[in-house]
Short mmCIF file of C-alpha atoms in Angstrom, two decimals:
data_model
loop_
_atom_site.label_atom_id
_atom_site.label_comp_id
_atom_site.label_asym_id
_atom_site.label_seq_id
_atom_site.Cartn_x
_atom_site.Cartn_y
_atom_site.Cartn_z
CA MET A 1 0.00 0.00 0.00
CA ALA A 2 2.77 2.37 0.98
CA ASP A 3 4.66 1.46 -2.22
CA ALA A 4 1.64 2.40 -4.39
CA ALA A 5 1.29 5.83 -2.73
CA THR A 6 5.00 6.54 -3.35
CA ALA A 7 4.62 5.61 -7.03
CA VAL A 8 1.60 7.99 -7.53
CA ALA A 9 3.47 10.86 -5.86
CA ALA A 10 6.43 10.28 -8.19
CA THR A 11 4.31 10.56 -11.40
CA GLU A 12 2.44 13.76 -10.35
CA MET A 13 3.82 16.99 -11.86
CA THR A 14 4.65 19.98 -9.77
CA VAL A 15 3.54 23.54 -10.77
CA GLU A 16 7.15 24.41 -11.65
CA MET A 17 7.33 21.46 -13.99
CA VAL A 18 4.10 22.49 -15.77
CA LYS A 19 5.34 26.10 -16.17
CA ALA A 20 8.65 24.91 -17.58
CA SER A 21 6.84 22.59 -20.00
CA GLN A 22 4.57 25.45 -21.21
CA LEU A 23 7.60 27.65 -21.81
CA GLY A 24 9.22 24.85 -23.80
CA MET A 25 6.13 24.42 -25.96
CA LYS A 26 5.99 28.16 -26.62
CA ALA A 27 9.64 28.16 -27.66
CA LEU A 28 8.97 25.19 -29.91
CA GLY A 29 5.97 26.99 -31.48
CA ALA A 30 8.01 30.13 -32.05
CA GLY A 31 10.79 28.09 -33.64
CA ILE A 32 8.36 26.32 -35.97
CA ALA A 33 6.73 29.65 -36.90
CA VAL A 34 10.02 31.25 -37.85
CA GLY A 35 11.47 28.10 -39.44
CA LEU A 36 8.55 27.22 -41.69
CA THR A 37 7.97 30.80 -42.83
CA GLY A 38 11.70 31.02 -43.54
CA ILE A 39 11.44 27.97 -45.81
CA GLY A 40 8.37 29.50 -47.51
CA THR A 41 10.24 32.73 -48.10
CA GLY A 42 13.22 30.84 -49.48
CA LEU A 43 11.07 28.90 -51.94
CA ALA A 44 9.31 32.05 -53.12
CA GLU A 45 12.55 33.99 -53.46
CA MET A 46 14.20 31.15 -55.34
CA ALA A 47 11.89 31.62 -58.33
CA ILE A 48 11.71 35.41 -58.13
CA GLY A 49 15.46 35.72 -57.60
CA SER A 50 16.39 33.61 -60.62
CA ALA A 51 13.92 35.52 -62.80
CA ALA A 52 15.35 38.78 -61.39
CA VAL A 53 18.91 37.77 -62.27
CA GLY A 54 17.74 36.78 -65.77
CA ALA A 55 15.97 40.10 -66.31
CA THR A 56 18.96 42.08 -64.99
CA ALA A 57 21.33 40.16 -67.27
CA GLU A 58 19.34 41.41 -70.25
CA ASN A 59 18.53 44.91 -69.00
CA LYS A 60 20.58 46.44 -66.19
CA ASP A 61 18.09 49.29 -65.71
CA VAL A 62 15.60 46.99 -63.99
CA PHE A 63 17.98 46.08 -61.16
CA GLY A 64 16.30 48.35 -58.56
CA LEU A 65 12.83 47.13 -59.46
CA VAL A 66 13.69 43.43 -59.44
CA LEU A 67 15.55 43.80 -56.14
CA LEU A 68 12.35 45.18 -54.65
CA LEU A 69 10.29 42.33 -56.13
CA THR A 70 12.78 39.74 -54.84
CA VAL A 71 12.46 40.88 -51.22
CA ILE A 72 8.65 41.01 -51.19
CA PRO A 73 8.40 37.38 -49.87
CA GLU A 74 10.49 38.54 -46.87
CA THR A 75 7.13 39.65 -45.44
CA ILE A 76 6.25 35.98 -44.91
CA VAL A 77 9.21 35.36 -42.61
CA ILE A 78 8.54 38.68 -40.85
CA PHE A 79 5.00 37.46 -40.05
CA GLY A 80 6.56 34.27 -38.67
CA LEU A 81 9.00 36.29 -36.60
CA VAL A 82 6.19 38.47 -35.19
CA VAL A 83 4.17 35.38 -34.26
CA GLY A 84 7.27 33.88 -32.66
CA LEU A 85 7.94 37.01 -30.62
CA LEU A 86 4.29 37.24 -29.52
CA LEU A 87 4.48 33.65 -28.33
CA LEU A 88 7.65 34.22 -26.35
CA PHE A 89 6.89 37.63 -24.79
CA MET B 1 32.01 15.35 -59.68
CA ALA B 2 28.47 15.21 -58.34
CA GLU B 3 25.94 17.05 -60.44
CA VAL B 4 24.62 20.22 -58.83
CA ARG B 5 20.84 19.98 -58.69
CA ALA B 6 19.43 23.47 -58.92
CA GLY B 7 15.78 22.51 -59.46
CA PRO B 8 13.73 24.84 -61.63
CA VAL B 9 16.08 27.83 -61.11
CA PRO B 10 18.10 27.61 -64.39
CA TYR B 11 14.84 27.15 -66.36
CA ILE B 12 13.29 30.25 -64.77
CA TYR B 13 16.49 32.22 -65.39
CA VAL B 14 16.78 31.37 -69.06
CA CYS B 15 13.06 31.65 -69.82
CA THR B 16 13.00 35.14 -68.25
CA ARG B 17 15.96 36.15 -70.42
CA MET B 18 14.08 34.95 -73.50
CA ARG B 19 11.01 36.93 -72.47
CA VAL B 20 13.06 40.10 -72.03
CA ARG B 21 14.70 39.54 -75.44
CA LYS B 22 11.31 38.96 -77.00
CA ALA B 23 10.08 42.25 -75.54
CA LYS B 24 13.03 43.98 -77.21
CA LEU B 25 12.07 42.80 -80.70
CA LEU B 26 10.89 45.50 -83.09
CA PRO B 27 7.18 46.29 -82.65
CA ARG B 28 4.71 46.60 -85.52
CA GLU B 29 4.78 50.43 -85.43
CA GLU B 30 8.52 50.48 -86.15
CA TYR B 31 8.03 48.38 -89.28
CA LEU B 32 5.29 50.73 -90.43
CA ARG B 33 7.68 53.67 -89.90
CA MET B 34 10.45 51.90 -91.77
CA LEU B 35 8.16 51.34 -94.74
CA ASN B 36 8.40 55.06 -95.45
CA MET B 37 12.19 55.25 -95.08
CA GLY B 38 14.91 54.89 -97.67
CA LEU B 39 17.58 52.17 -97.56
CA SER B 40 20.20 54.38 -95.89
CA GLU B 41 17.67 55.54 -93.31
CA ILE B 42 16.74 51.91 -92.58
CA THR B 43 20.44 51.08 -92.12
CA ARG B 44 20.80 53.99 -89.70
CA PHE B 45 17.64 52.98 -87.88
CA ILE B 46 18.79 49.35 -87.53
CA GLU B 47 22.15 50.60 -86.29
CA GLU B 48 20.39 52.28 -83.36
CA THR B 49 18.83 48.98 -82.27
CA GLN B 50 20.39 45.65 -81.25
CA TYR B 51 22.16 45.30 -84.62
CA LYS B 52 24.59 48.14 -83.88
CA LYS B 53 27.61 45.93 -83.22
CA GLU B 54 27.30 43.99 -86.50
CA ILE B 55 26.60 47.09 -88.61
CA ASP B 56 29.61 48.90 -87.09
CA GLU B 57 31.88 45.89 -87.65
CA LEU B 58 30.84 45.39 -91.28
CA ALA B 59 30.37 49.03 -92.34
CA THR B 60 33.98 49.31 -93.55
CA SER B 61 33.72 46.28 -95.89
CA PHE B 62 30.10 46.39 -97.15
CA HIS B 63 27.55 48.97 -98.20
CA GLY B 64 23.82 49.23 -98.88
CA ILE B 65 21.80 46.05 -99.11
CA ASP B 66 24.86 43.79 -98.63
CA LEU B 67 25.68 45.49 -95.35
CA ILE B 68 22.14 44.99 -94.01
CA GLU B 69 21.87 41.39 -95.19
CA ILE B 70 25.19 40.25 -93.77
CA ALA B 71 24.73 42.18 -90.53
CA LEU B 72 21.31 40.54 -90.03
CA SER B 73 22.67 37.05 -90.76
CA TRP B 74 25.57 37.55 -88.36
CA ASN B 75 23.27 38.84 -85.67
CA LEU B 76 20.90 35.89 -86.03
CA ALA B 77 23.74 33.35 -85.94
CA LYS B 78 25.33 35.05 -82.92
CA GLU B 79 22.02 35.19 -81.10
CA TYR B 80 21.27 31.51 -81.72
CA GLN B 81 24.76 30.43 -80.65
CA ASN B 82 24.44 32.53 -77.51
CA ILE B 83 21.09 30.93 -76.64
CA GLN B 84 22.62 27.48 -77.00
CA LYS B 85 25.27 28.52 -74.48
CA ILE B 86 22.90 29.84 -71.81
CA THR B 87 20.18 27.16 -71.95
CA PRO B 88 20.50 24.54 -69.19
CA GLY B 89 20.14 20.76 -69.10
CA THR B 90 17.66 19.12 -71.41
CA LEU B 91 16.57 22.51 -72.77
CA LYS B 92 20.01 22.76 -74.36
CA ASP B 93 19.58 19.36 -76.06
CA LEU B 94 16.12 20.30 -77.34
CA THR B 95 17.27 23.73 -78.56
CA ARG B 96 20.25 22.18 -80.34
CA ALA B 97 18.02 19.60 -81.99
CA TYR B 98 15.64 22.32 -83.19
CA LEU B 99 18.51 24.45 -84.55
CA ARG B 100 19.79 21.57 -86.70
CA LYS B 101 17.26 22.78 -89.24
CA TRP B 102 19.77 25.49 -90.10
CA ASP B 103 22.42 22.85 -90.85
CA ILE B 104 20.19 21.42 -93.58
CA GLN B 105 19.60 24.88 -95.00
CA ASN B 106 23.32 25.77 -94.89
CA VAL B 107 24.51 22.50 -96.47
CA LEU B 108 21.95 22.79 -99.28
CA THR B 109 22.92 26.44 -99.84
CA VAL B 110 26.60 25.48 -100.13
CA LEU B 111 25.77 22.61 -102.52
CA ARG B 112 23.54 24.83 -104.68
CA GLY B 113 26.16 27.59 -104.68
CA LYS B 114 28.86 25.16 -105.82
CA LEU B 115 26.64 23.68 -108.53
CA HIS B 116 25.95 27.18 -109.85
CA GLY B 117 29.64 28.11 -109.66
CA GLU B 118 29.07 30.98 -107.21
CA ARG B 119 32.01 32.74 -105.55
CA SER B 120 32.93 31.53 -102.05
CA GLY B 121 32.30 35.02 -100.66
CA LYS B 122 28.80 35.14 -102.13
CA ILE B 123 27.89 31.75 -100.64
CA ARG B 124 29.33 32.78 -97.27
CA GLU B 125 27.13 35.90 -97.23
CA VAL B 126 23.88 33.92 -97.26
CA LEU B 127 24.83 31.27 -94.69
CA ILE B 128 23.49 31.48 -91.16
CA PRO B 129 25.72 29.28 -88.96
CA ALA B 130 23.11 28.83 -86.24
CA GLY B 131 23.12 25.04 -85.98
CA GLU B 132 25.61 22.31 -85.14
CA LEU B 133 27.86 23.20 -88.09
CA ASP B 134 29.67 26.35 -86.99
CA LYS B 135 31.16 29.19 -89.03
CA HIS B 136 34.61 27.60 -89.35
CA PHE B 137 33.24 24.25 -90.46
CA LEU B 138 31.03 25.93 -93.07
CA ASP B 139 34.04 27.96 -94.28
CA ARG B 140 35.90 24.69 -94.83
CA LEU B 141 32.90 23.28 -96.73
CA ILE B 142 32.78 26.33 -99.01
CA GLU B 143 36.47 25.96 -99.82
CA GLU B 144 36.00 22.36 -101.01
CA PRO B 145 36.42 22.26 -104.82
CA THR B 146 33.47 19.99 -105.76
CA PRO B 147 30.01 19.12 -104.35
CA GLU B 148 31.15 15.49 -103.92
CA ARG B 149 34.04 16.64 -101.72
CA ILE B 150 31.59 18.74 -99.69
CA ILE B 151 29.55 15.63 -98.95
CA GLU B 152 32.70 13.71 -97.99
CA ALA B 153 33.65 16.54 -95.61
CA LEU B 154 30.31 16.07 -93.84
CA LYS B 155 31.25 12.55 -92.73
CA GLY B 156 30.24 12.04 -89.10
CA LYS B 157 27.50 14.69 -89.20
CA GLY B 158 23.77 13.93 -89.03
CA VAL B 159 23.09 14.82 -92.66
CA TYR B 160 25.91 12.69 -94.11
CA PRO B 161 24.28 9.21 -94.41
CA LEU B 162 21.29 10.52 -96.37
CA LEU B 163 23.38 12.79 -98.59
CA SER B 164 25.96 10.12 -99.42
CA ARG B 165 23.19 7.60 -100.20
CA SER B 166 21.26 10.06 -102.37
CA PHE B 167 24.25 11.30 -104.34
CA GLU B 168 26.11 8.04 -104.87
CA GLY B 169 26.37 8.62 -108.60
CA GLY B 170 27.45 12.27 -108.24
CA VAL B 171 25.65 15.45 -107.16
CA LYS B 172 23.04 16.57 -109.68
CA GLU B 173 20.84 19.62 -109.24
CA GLU B 174 17.62 17.90 -110.31
CA PHE B 175 17.89 15.59 -107.27
CA LEU B 176 18.29 18.44 -104.79
CA PRO B 177 14.56 19.16 -104.14
CA ARG B 178 13.92 15.46 -103.41
CA VAL B 179 16.95 15.25 -101.12
CA GLU B 180 15.83 18.47 -99.40
CA ASN B 181 12.43 16.90 -98.67
CA GLU B 182 14.09 13.75 -97.37
CA LEU B 183 16.44 15.73 -95.13
CA TYR B 184 13.57 17.68 -93.59
CA LYS B 185 11.58 14.48 -93.08
CA GLN B 186 14.58 12.91 -91.35
CA PHE B 187 15.02 16.06 -89.26
CA TYR B 188 11.41 15.99 -88.04
CA ALA B 189 11.54 12.22 -87.45
CA GLU B 190 14.60 12.75 -85.23
CA LEU B 191 12.83 15.53 -83.33
CA VAL B 192 9.76 13.33 -82.79
CA SER B 193 11.83 10.38 -81.56
CA MET B 194 13.76 12.70 -79.23
CA ALA B 195 10.54 14.20 -77.83
CA MET B 196 9.04 10.73 -77.33
CA SER B 197 12.17 9.28 -75.71
CA GLY B 198 10.99 10.27 -72.22
CA ILE B 199 13.31 13.29 -72.02
CA LYS B 200 12.27 15.96 -69.49
CA GLY B 201 10.10 18.55 -71.25
CA GLY B 202 9.59 16.18 -74.20
CA LYS B 203 5.81 16.56 -74.15
CA GLN B 204 5.96 20.33 -74.56
CA PHE B 205 8.55 19.91 -77.32
CA MET B 206 6.25 17.43 -79.05
CA ASP B 207 3.42 20.00 -78.95
CA TYR B 208 5.64 22.44 -80.80
CA ILE B 209 6.81 19.85 -83.37
CA THR B 210 3.21 18.84 -84.09
CA LEU B 211 2.23 22.49 -84.62
CA ASP B 212 5.24 23.12 -86.86
CA ILE B 213 4.58 20.02 -88.97
CA ASP B 214 0.86 20.87 -89.27
CA ILE B 215 1.57 24.45 -90.39
CA THR B 216 4.20 23.26 -92.89
CA ASN B 217 1.89 20.59 -94.30
CA ILE B 218 -1.12 22.93 -94.56
CA SER B 219 1.06 25.56 -96.23
CA ASN B 220 2.33 22.91 -98.69
CA MET B 221 -1.23 21.76 -99.38
CA PHE B 222 -2.33 25.28 -100.34
CA ARG B 223 0.81 25.79 -102.43
CA PHE B 224 0.41 22.54 -104.34
CA ARG B 225 -3.32 23.07 -104.78
CA ALA B 226 -2.42 26.25 -106.66
CA ASP B 227 0.19 24.36 -108.76
CA GLN B 228 -1.99 21.25 -109.25
CA SER B 229 1.08 19.10 -108.58
CA GLY B 230 -0.14 16.30 -106.33
CA GLU B 231 2.76 13.87 -106.83
CA GLU B 232 5.41 16.41 -105.83
CA MET B 233 3.26 17.43 -102.92
CA MET B 234 3.12 13.99 -101.37
CA ALA B 235 6.93 13.87 -101.41
CA ALA B 236 7.04 17.09 -99.39
CA ILE B 237 4.51 16.01 -96.77
CA ILE B 238 6.07 15.49 -93.36
CA PRO B 239 4.65 12.68 -91.19
CA GLY B 240 4.18 13.25 -87.46
CA GLY B 241 1.53 15.99 -87.38
CA THR B 242 -2.10 15.75 -86.31
CA ILE B 243 -3.12 15.23 -89.95
CA SER B 244 -1.71 11.95 -91.26
CA PRO B 245 -0.19 11.67 -94.78
CA GLN B 246 -3.12 9.41 -95.78
CA GLN B 247 -5.62 12.08 -94.75
CA ILE B 248 -3.61 14.68 -96.65
CA GLN B 249 -3.63 12.48 -99.75
CA ARG B 250 -7.42 12.21 -99.52
CA LEU B 251 -7.70 15.99 -99.05
CA MET B 252 -5.66 16.60 -102.18
CA TYR B 253 -8.34 14.95 -104.33
CA ILE B 254 -10.88 17.58 -103.27
CA ARG B 255 -10.81 20.25 -105.95
CA ASP B 256 -13.44 22.65 -104.59
CA ARG B 257 -11.88 25.08 -102.10
CA ASN B 258 -14.89 25.21 -99.75
CA GLU B 259 -15.19 21.44 -99.64
CA PHE B 260 -11.42 21.18 -99.05
CA ILE B 261 -11.64 23.55 -96.05
CA ASP B 262 -14.77 21.78 -94.75
CA ALA B 263 -12.84 18.50 -94.76
CA LEU B 264 -9.64 20.04 -93.33
CA VAL B 265 -11.07 22.04 -90.40
CA PRO B 266 -12.31 19.04 -88.33
CA LEU B 267 -8.82 17.48 -88.55
CA VAL B 268 -7.15 20.54 -86.99
CA LYS B 269 -6.99 20.75 -83.21
CA VAL B 270 -5.61 24.29 -82.77
CA ARG B 271 -8.50 26.76 -82.41
CA VAL B 272 -6.74 29.78 -83.97
CA LEU B 273 -5.72 27.67 -86.95
CA ARG B 274 -9.32 26.49 -87.43
CA GLU B 275 -10.46 30.13 -87.34
CA LEU B 276 -7.84 31.08 -89.93
CA LEU B 277 -8.85 28.21 -92.22
CA GLU B 278 -12.44 29.46 -92.13
CA LYS B 279 -11.17 32.83 -93.37
CA LEU B 280 -9.23 31.18 -96.19
CA ARG B 281 -12.41 30.24 -98.03
CA GLU B 282 -12.08 33.42 -100.05
CA GLU B 283 -9.38 33.45 -102.74
CA LYS B 284 -6.02 34.69 -101.50
CA SER B 285 -2.53 34.53 -102.96
CA ILE B 286 -0.19 31.79 -101.73
CA ARG B 287 2.10 34.40 -100.18
CA GLU B 288 -0.78 35.88 -98.15
CA ILE B 289 -1.85 32.41 -97.00
CA GLU B 290 1.69 31.53 -95.96
CA ILE B 291 2.11 34.76 -94.00
CA ASP B 292 -1.27 34.23 -92.29
CA LEU B 293 -0.19 30.70 -91.33
CA ILE B 294 3.11 31.98 -89.91
CA LYS B 295 1.22 34.59 -87.88
CA VAL B 296 -1.06 31.86 -86.49
CA GLN B 297 1.96 29.70 -85.65
CA LEU B 298 3.64 32.56 -83.79
CA ALA B 299 0.42 33.41 -81.94
CA GLU B 300 -0.05 29.78 -80.91
CA MET B 301 3.59 29.50 -79.79
CA GLU B 302 3.12 32.65 -77.73
CA SER B 303 0.08 31.18 -75.98
CA MET B 304 1.90 27.86 -75.46
CA SER B 305 4.79 29.76 -73.86
CA LYS B 306 2.34 31.39 -71.45
CA LEU B 307 0.76 28.03 -70.63
CA HIS B 308 4.18 26.47 -69.89
CA PRO B 309 6.27 29.49 -68.83
CA PHE B 310 9.36 27.52 -67.77
CA SER B 311 9.65 24.99 -70.57
CA ILE B 312 11.12 24.88 -74.07
CA HIS B 313 8.23 27.01 -75.37
CA PRO B 314 9.46 30.51 -74.40
CA ILE B 315 12.83 29.68 -75.99
CA LEU B 316 11.32 28.36 -79.21
CA ALA B 317 8.85 31.26 -79.37
CA TYR B 318 11.72 33.74 -79.13
CA LEU B 319 13.86 31.86 -81.68
CA GLU B 320 10.99 31.86 -84.18
CA MET B 321 10.07 35.50 -83.58
CA LYS B 322 13.69 36.56 -83.94
CA LYS B 323 13.90 34.62 -87.21
CA TYR B 324 10.88 36.47 -88.58
CA GLU B 325 12.22 39.83 -87.42
CA ILE B 326 15.31 39.14 -89.54
CA PHE B 327 13.11 38.00 -92.46
CA ASN B 328 11.04 41.19 -92.15
CA LEU B 329 14.06 43.48 -92.08
CA ARG B 330 15.53 41.65 -95.04
CA ALA B 331 12.26 41.91 -96.98
CA LEU B 332 12.10 45.62 -96.17
CA ALA B 333 15.67 46.24 -97.29
CA ARG B 334 15.29 44.17 -100.45
CA GLY B 335 11.96 45.81 -101.26
CA LYS B 336 13.45 49.28 -100.87
CA GLU B 337 16.44 48.27 -103.00
CA SER B 338 14.05 47.13 -105.76
CA ASN B 339 11.96 50.33 -105.42
CA LEU B 340 8.78 48.46 -104.47
CA THR B 341 5.88 50.47 -103.06
CA PRO B 342 5.37 50.43 -99.25
CA ASP B 343 2.06 48.57 -99.71
CA ARG B 344 3.73 45.85 -101.75
CA ILE B 345 6.54 45.44 -99.21
CA ARG B 346 4.02 45.31 -96.37
CA GLY B 347 2.50 42.25 -97.98
CA TYR B 348 5.78 40.40 -97.36
CA LEU B 349 6.08 41.30 -93.68
CA VAL B 350 5.05 39.07 -90.80
CA ILE B 351 3.66 41.79 -88.49
#
């Protein structure tokens, strides 16, 4: 009987443990938010970037414009970063 | 060394370059302006566009129509060679295969020139070394003393087996049209087998080949209908299109133009081509029909390149449009040289 009570006490979580676990999950969520949006941005910029280099190779005057177009998908990773920061703080 | 896998990036890069180049081609309004210019003004105008380098290089050696013609040929050859350099992977193989058409044209031009006893310089002026046979190889061909030696010099090239077989008993001019037909048939057969070999992008390439064969066959049908020369026509028909040679043979027996178009339209799959055929019920000259067909082909290639933006289509569409820009400028210059009226010259332009 005494052995069973000891075993139950050992599996119960303390408040500190729960808090630490929540913090870990938040950090994990923030990491996923930034990581996945980063991949999305990379994929989008891959196509735009190669088209931008192609267009610039033919006409150097469009460099400023294509640079602007290339960084537009950066907004995706910025959204991820904002979500990550909101989760953490 | 391990192959670097860059995914779709090189395709996007090169297709964008082709689109930018296509946007730089002369628009319709410029041709209309040029129609009212003299030959020297046209030369000056061309010099201000992308042909500046060639015109500047050749201006010391040539004048007038010769200067324009050679500058245009050089520009086209340079452009095609450059595209072969920048296209990646399988697109390079497909582009090279398509450009072999110029090899046939160049070899036949050299053979015809030799048979007519033309000067080497004159033959060189009309060659466009855009295919597998480069400028230096063609120069060597031109310097060969006889047509038979020219064919021997082609040993190892794609056109050699057919040429050597056809001209076993010596090169005679009356055989050239038949050999030309055979060479083009072999060329298209090679393209079809390449497209069907499971190569990446082969399906899109096959779409283009089918369109090209259909347009060529329909154009030939109209031409031979005007000449009433059915036997010759069947020799020029290229298999591999949507309309089979047997169907074409049946169509050639239809004498009435309306009935001919009624029978032809259901066999054509391309909507714009069907619409054009409906318009061809009224009598038109062969030249007008051919130019209308070319316009339809270019329009269809343009829409195919929008449907498959990162495939062989944008490259082929640009190559074809560039070719017709050169043809237009040449027609303009020649027309002006012969003092033709602007209206008459306009009839020869693909705009």
